[in-house]
Tab-separated table of C-alpha atoms in Angstrom:
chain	number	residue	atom	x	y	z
A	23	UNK	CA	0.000	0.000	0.000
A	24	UNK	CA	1.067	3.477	-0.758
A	25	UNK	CA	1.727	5.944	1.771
A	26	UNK	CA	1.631	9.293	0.136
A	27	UNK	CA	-1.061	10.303	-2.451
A	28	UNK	CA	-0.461	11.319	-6.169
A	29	UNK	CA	0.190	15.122	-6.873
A	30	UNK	CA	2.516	17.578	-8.615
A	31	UNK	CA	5.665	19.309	-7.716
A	32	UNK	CA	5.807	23.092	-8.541
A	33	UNK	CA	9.263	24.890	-8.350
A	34	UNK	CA	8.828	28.880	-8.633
A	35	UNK	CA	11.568	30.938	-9.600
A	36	UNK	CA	9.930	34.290	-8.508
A	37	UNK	CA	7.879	35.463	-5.968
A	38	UNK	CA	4.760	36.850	-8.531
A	39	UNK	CA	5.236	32.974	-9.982
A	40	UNK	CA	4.242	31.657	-6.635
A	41	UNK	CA	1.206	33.802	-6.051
A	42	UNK	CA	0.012	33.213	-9.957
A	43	UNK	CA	0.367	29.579	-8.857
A	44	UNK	CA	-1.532	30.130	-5.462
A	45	UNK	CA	-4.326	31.801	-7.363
A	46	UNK	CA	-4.615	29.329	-10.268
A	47	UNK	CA	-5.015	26.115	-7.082
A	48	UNK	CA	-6.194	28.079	-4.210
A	49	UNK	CA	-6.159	25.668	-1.504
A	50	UNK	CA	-5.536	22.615	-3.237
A	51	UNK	CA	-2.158	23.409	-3.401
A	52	UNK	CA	0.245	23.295	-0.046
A	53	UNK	CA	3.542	25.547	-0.029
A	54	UNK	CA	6.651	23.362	1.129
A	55	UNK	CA	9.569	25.080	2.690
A	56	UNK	CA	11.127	22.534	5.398
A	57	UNK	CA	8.243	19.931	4.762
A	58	UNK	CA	8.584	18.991	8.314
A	59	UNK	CA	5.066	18.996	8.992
A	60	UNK	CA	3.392	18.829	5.917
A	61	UNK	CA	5.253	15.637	4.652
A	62	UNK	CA	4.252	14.305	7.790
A	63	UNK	CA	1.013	15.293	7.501
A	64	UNK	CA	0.568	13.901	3.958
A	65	UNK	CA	1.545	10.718	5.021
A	66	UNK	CA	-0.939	10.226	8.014
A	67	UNK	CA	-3.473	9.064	5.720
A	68	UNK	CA	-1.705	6.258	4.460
A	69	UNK	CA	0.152	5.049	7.547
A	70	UNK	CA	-3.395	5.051	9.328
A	71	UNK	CA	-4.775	3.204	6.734
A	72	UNK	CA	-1.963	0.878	7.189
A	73	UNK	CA	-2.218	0.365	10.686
A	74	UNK	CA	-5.888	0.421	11.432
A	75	UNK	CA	-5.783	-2.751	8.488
A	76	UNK	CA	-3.486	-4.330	10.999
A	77	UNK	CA	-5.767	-3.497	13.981
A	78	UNK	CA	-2.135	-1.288	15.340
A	79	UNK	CA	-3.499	2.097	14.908
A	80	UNK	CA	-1.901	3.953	17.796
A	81	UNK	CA	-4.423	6.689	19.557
A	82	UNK	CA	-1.654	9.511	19.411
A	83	UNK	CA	-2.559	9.192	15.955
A	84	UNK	CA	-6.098	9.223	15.779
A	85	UNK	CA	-5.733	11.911	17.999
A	86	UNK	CA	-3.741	13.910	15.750
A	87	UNK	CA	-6.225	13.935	12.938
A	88	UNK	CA	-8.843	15.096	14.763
A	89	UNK	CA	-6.194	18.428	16.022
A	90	UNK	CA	-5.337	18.576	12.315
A	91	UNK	CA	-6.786	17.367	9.202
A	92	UNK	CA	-5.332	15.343	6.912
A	93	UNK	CA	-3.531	17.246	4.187
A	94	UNK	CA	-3.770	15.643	0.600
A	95	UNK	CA	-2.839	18.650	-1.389
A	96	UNK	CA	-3.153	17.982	-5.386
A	97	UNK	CA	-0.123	20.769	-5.932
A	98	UNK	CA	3.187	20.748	-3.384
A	99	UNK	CA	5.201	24.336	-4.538
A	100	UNK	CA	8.263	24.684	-3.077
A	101	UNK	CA	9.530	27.536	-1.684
A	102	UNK	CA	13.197	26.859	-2.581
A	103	UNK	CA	14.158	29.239	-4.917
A	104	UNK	CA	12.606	32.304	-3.264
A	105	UNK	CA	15.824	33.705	-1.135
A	106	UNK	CA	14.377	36.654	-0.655
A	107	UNK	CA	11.820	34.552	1.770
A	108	UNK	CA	14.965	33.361	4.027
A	109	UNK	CA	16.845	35.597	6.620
A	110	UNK	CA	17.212	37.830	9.213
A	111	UNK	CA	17.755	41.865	8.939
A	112	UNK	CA	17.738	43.870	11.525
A	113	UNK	CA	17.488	47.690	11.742
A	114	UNK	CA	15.555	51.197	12.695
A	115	UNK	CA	14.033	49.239	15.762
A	116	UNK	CA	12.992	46.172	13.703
A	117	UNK	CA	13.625	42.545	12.845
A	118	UNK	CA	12.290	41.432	9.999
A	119	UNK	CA	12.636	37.089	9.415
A	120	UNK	CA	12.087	35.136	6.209
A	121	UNK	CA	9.230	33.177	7.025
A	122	UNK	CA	12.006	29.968	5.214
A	123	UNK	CA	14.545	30.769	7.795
A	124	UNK	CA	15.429	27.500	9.732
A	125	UNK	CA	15.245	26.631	13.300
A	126	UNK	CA	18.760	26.187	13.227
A	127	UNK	CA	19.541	29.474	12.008
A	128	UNK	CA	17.441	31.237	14.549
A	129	UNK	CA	18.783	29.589	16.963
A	130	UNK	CA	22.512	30.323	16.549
A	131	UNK	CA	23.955	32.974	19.094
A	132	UNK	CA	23.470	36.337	18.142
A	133	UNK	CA	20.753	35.557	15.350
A	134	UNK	CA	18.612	37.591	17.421
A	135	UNK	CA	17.996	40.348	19.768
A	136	UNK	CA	17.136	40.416	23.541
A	137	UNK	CA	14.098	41.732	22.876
A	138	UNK	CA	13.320	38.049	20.059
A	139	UNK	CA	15.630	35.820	22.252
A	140	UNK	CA	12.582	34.056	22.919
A	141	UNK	CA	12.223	33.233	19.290
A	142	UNK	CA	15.652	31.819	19.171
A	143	UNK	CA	14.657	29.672	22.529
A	144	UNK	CA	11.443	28.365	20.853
A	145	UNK	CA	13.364	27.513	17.719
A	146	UNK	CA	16.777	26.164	19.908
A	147	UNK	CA	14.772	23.205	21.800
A	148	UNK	CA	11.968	22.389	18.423
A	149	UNK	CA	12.569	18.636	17.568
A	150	UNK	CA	16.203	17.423	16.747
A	151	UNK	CA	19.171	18.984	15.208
A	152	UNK	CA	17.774	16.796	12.071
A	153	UNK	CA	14.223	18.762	11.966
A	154	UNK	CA	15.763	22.159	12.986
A	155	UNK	CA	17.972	21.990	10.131
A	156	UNK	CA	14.929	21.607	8.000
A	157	UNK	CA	11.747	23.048	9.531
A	158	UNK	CA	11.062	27.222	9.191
A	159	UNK	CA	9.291	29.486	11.559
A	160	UNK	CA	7.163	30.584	8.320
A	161	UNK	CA	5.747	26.481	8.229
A	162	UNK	CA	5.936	26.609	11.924
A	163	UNK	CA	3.286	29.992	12.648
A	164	UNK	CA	1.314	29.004	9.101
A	165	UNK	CA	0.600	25.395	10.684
A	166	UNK	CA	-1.160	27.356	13.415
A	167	UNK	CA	-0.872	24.319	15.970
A	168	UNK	CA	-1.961	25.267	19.387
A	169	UNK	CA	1.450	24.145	20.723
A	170	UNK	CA	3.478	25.565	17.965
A	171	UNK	CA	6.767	27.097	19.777
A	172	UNK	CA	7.487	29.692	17.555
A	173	UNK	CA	4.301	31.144	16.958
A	174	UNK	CA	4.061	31.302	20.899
A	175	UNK	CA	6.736	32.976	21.634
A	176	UNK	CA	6.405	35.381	18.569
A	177	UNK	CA	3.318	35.939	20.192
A	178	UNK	CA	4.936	37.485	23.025
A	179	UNK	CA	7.270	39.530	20.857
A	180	UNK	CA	4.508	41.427	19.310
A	181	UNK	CA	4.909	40.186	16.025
A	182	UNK	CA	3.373	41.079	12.808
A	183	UNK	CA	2.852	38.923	9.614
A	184	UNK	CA	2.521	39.995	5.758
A	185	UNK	CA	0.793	38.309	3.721
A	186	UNK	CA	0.850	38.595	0.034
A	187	UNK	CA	-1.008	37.599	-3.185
A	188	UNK	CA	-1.429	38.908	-6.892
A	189	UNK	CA	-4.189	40.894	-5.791
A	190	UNK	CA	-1.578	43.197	-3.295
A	191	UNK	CA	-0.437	42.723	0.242
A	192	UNK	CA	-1.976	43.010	4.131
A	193	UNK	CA	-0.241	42.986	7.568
A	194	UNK	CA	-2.071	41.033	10.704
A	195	UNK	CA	-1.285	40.928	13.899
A	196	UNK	CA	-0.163	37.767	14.848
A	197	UNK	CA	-2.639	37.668	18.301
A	198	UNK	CA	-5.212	37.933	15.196
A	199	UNK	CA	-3.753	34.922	13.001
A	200	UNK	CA	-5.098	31.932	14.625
A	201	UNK	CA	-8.797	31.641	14.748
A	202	UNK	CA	-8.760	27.595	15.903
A	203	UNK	CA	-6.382	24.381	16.108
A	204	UNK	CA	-4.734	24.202	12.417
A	205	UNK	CA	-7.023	27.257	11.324
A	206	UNK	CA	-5.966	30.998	10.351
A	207	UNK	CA	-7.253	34.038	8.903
A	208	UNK	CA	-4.904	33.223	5.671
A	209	UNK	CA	-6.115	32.797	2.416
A	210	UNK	CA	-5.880	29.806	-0.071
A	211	UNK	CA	-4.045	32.366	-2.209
A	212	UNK	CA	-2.109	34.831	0.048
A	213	UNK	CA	1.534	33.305	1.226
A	214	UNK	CA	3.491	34.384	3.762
A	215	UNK	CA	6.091	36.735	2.850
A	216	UNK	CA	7.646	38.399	5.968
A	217	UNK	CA	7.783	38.705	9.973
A	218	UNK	CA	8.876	41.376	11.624
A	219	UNK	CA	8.924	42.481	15.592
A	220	UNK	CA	9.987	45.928	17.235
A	221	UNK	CA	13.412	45.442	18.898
A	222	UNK	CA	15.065	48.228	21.209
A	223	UNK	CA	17.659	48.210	24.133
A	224	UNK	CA	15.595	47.288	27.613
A	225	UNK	CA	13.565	45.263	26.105
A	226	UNK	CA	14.073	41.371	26.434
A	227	UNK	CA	11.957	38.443	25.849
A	228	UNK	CA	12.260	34.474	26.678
A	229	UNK	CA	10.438	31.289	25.843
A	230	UNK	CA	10.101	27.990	28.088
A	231	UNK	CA	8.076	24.849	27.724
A	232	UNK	CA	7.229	21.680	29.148
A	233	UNK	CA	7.085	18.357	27.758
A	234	UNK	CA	6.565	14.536	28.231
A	235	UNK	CA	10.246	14.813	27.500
A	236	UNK	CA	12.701	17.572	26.226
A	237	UNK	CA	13.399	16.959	23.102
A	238	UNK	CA	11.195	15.782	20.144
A	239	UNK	CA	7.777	16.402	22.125
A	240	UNK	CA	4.572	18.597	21.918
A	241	UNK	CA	4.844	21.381	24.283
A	242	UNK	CA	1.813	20.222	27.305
A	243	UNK	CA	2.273	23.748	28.410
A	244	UNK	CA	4.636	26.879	26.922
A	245	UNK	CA	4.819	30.322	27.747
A	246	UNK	CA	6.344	33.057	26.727
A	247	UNK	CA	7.378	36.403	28.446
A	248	UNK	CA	8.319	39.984	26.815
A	249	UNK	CA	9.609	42.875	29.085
A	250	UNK	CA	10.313	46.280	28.616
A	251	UNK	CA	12.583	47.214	31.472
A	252	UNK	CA	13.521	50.550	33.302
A	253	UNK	CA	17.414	49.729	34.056
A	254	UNK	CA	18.358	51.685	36.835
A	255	UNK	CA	15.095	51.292	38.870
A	256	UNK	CA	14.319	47.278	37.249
A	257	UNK	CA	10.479	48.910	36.897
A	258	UNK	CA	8.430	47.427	34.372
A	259	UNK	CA	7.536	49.651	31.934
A	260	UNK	CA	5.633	47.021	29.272
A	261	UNK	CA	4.928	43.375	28.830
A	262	UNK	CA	3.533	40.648	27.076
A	263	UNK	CA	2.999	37.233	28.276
A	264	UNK	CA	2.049	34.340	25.874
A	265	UNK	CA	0.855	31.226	26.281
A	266	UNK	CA	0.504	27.948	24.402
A	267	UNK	CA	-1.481	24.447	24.264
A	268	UNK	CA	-3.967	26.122	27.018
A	269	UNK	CA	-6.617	26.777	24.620
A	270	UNK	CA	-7.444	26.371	20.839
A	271	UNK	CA	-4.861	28.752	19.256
A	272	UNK	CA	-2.037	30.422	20.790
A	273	UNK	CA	-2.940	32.891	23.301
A	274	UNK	CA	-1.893	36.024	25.298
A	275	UNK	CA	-2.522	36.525	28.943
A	276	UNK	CA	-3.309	40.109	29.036
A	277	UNK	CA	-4.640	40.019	32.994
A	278	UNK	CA	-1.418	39.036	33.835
A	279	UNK	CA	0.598	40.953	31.445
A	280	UNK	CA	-1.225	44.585	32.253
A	281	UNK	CA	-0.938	44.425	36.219
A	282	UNK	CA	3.493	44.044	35.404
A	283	UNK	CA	3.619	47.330	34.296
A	284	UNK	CA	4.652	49.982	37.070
A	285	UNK	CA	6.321	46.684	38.986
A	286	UNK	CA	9.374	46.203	40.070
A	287	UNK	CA	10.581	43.255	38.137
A	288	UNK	CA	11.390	41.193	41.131
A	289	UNK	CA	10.360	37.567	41.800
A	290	UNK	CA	7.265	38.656	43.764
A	291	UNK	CA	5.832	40.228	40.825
A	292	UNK	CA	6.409	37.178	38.518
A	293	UNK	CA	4.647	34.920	41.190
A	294	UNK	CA	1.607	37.411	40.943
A	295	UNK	CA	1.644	37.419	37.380
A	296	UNK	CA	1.633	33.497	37.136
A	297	UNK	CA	-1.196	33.023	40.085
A	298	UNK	CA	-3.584	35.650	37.297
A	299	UNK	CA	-2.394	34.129	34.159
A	300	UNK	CA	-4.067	30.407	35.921
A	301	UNK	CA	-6.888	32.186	36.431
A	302	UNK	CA	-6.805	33.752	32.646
A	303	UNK	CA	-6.552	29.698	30.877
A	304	UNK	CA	-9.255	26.639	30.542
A	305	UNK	CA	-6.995	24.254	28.912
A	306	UNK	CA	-8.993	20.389	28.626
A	307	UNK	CA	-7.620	17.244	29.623
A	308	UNK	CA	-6.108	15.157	26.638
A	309	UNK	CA	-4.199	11.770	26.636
A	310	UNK	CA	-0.565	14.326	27.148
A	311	UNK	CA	-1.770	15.583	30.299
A	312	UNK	CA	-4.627	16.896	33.111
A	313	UNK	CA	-6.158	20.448	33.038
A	314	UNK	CA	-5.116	20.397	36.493
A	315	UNK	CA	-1.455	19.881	35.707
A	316	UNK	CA	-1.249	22.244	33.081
A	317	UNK	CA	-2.848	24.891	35.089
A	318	UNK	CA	-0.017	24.031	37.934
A	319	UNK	CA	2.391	24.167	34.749
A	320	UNK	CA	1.002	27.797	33.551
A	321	UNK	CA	2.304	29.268	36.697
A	322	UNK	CA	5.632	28.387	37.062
A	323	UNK	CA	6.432	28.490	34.055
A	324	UNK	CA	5.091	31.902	33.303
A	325	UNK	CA	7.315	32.794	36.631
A	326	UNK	CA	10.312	31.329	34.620
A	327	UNK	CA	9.747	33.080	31.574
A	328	UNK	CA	9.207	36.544	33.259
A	329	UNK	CA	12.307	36.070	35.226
A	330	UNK	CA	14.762	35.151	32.123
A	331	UNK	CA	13.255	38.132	29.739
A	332	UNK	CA	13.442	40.609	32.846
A	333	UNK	CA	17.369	39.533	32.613
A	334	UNK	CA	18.018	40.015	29.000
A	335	UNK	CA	16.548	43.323	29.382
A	336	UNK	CA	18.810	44.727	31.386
A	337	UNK	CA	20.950	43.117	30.018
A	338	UNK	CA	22.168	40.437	32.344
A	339	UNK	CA	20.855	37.140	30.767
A	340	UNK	CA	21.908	35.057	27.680
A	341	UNK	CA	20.526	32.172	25.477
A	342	UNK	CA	19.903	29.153	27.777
């Protein structure tokens, strides 16, 4: 039995060549940059029909397809020969990323900012060295995966995402993206061209997570923590907190975030901020974990995350 489905291969040489193809398939086509996911995803059909046949279907799996359909795209367009799409350039208070830019190469000291570092910590612990090599932050936010690292911790960054097609371009908030689990405002014929976050000295930002294991798991809980800092006096002066696999779509905690500012950033206020970002989740029970350990899970590790961006922004923490 076969595991992946029939379909063509696209190549683009130019930007306005992928959107004419985007327009011309709408959604039956998929965009491929690392594949990570959505060769994965392509093959789910098969191996499930493969296993249930042999009565070994394994609920993780079943469980999977109900979080995200099944992709059987009739046209796969890679996103190889776009370099324009890969990258990171910083400047005039911003840092704009390719949305084809690896894992890897977010993750490499000094890719990014104190103010993104917790991009470069979402990216820095996703899968293997293998799947970081290969997966993008583009596939990564596009995917829109409840748990998805990156798109968590941009989240907390303040991040922005433009998206283009041959009828012209639009910029959307990324706390607007994700409207359910695999779901986004996107259309079939708009691809995503760029990401870009403000970036400025006392400002620092970290990402944390817990798993079943460290590497090569599903995040049960993440958060994600931006500060803006006052140096001399440690008072908070803004901040985002992010949170992820709580709910259906990323989400921000903006109880906890709003009573930060005018704080000093000292422990005290961290453990306040995690007691009102509990109060600020429903996550469900599921076969990775209890809504009652996730909620024990949302504080501390919001406390963890507030403490390591309150460091970078002063300027006293690195990459972990």
């Amino acid at each position: 039995m076969r595991i992946l489905h029939d379909f063509s291969y696209e190549r683009p040489k130019s930007l306005k060549e992928a959107l004419k193809l985007l327009e011309a398939h709408g959604a039956a086509l998929s965009p491929l940059a690392g594949g990570t996911d959505l060769v994965v995803n392509m093959k789910m059909r098969g191996i499930l029909q493969i296993t249930e046949k042999a009565g070994t279907a394994d609920a993780r799996w079943r469980a999977a397809r109900r979080v995200q359909p099944i992709q059987t795209p009739s046209v796969v367009m890679s996103l190889a020969d776009l370099p324009k799409l890969r990258g990171v350039r910083k400047g005039k208070g911003l840092v704009r990323i390719g949305p084809t830019t690896t894992m890897a190469e977010l993750a490499a000291p000094g890719a990014l900012p104190p103010a993104l570092a917790a991009v470069g910590d979402a990216a820095a612990i996703m899968g293997s060295a293998l799947i970081r090599n290969r997966a993008t932050i583009g596939g990564n936010v596009v995917n829109a995966r409840p748990a998805a690292d990156t798109a968590v911790a941009l989240l907390a960054a303040g991040a922005k995402l433009r998206l283009a097609a041959r009828s012209g371009e639009r910029e959307v908030e990324i706390a607007a993206f994700f409207t359910g689990p695999g779901r986004s405002v996107r259309r079939a014929d708009e691809l995503l061209v760029l990401i870009e976050a403000p970036a400025e000295r006392g400002q620092g930002s970290a990402y944390v997570r817990m798993g079943s294991r460290r590497q090569l798991e599903i995040a049960l809980v993440s958060a994600g923590a931006w500060l803006e800092v006052d140096k001399p006096t440690r008072t908070i002066r803004a901040a985002r907190i992010s949170l992820g696999a709580v709910g259906p779509t990323p989400l921000l905690a903006t109880k906890a975030a709003a009573g930060l500012v005018g704080r000093t950033a000292d422990p005290e206020a961290f453990a306040a901020a995690g007691r009102t970002a509990r109060a600020e989740v429903k996550p469900i029970d599921d076969f990775r974990g209890s809504a009652a350990y996730r909620l024990e899970l949302v504080e501390t590790l919001v406390q963890r995350a507030l403490a390591a961006a309150a460091s970078r922004a002063v300027g006293k923490g690195g990459r972990r």
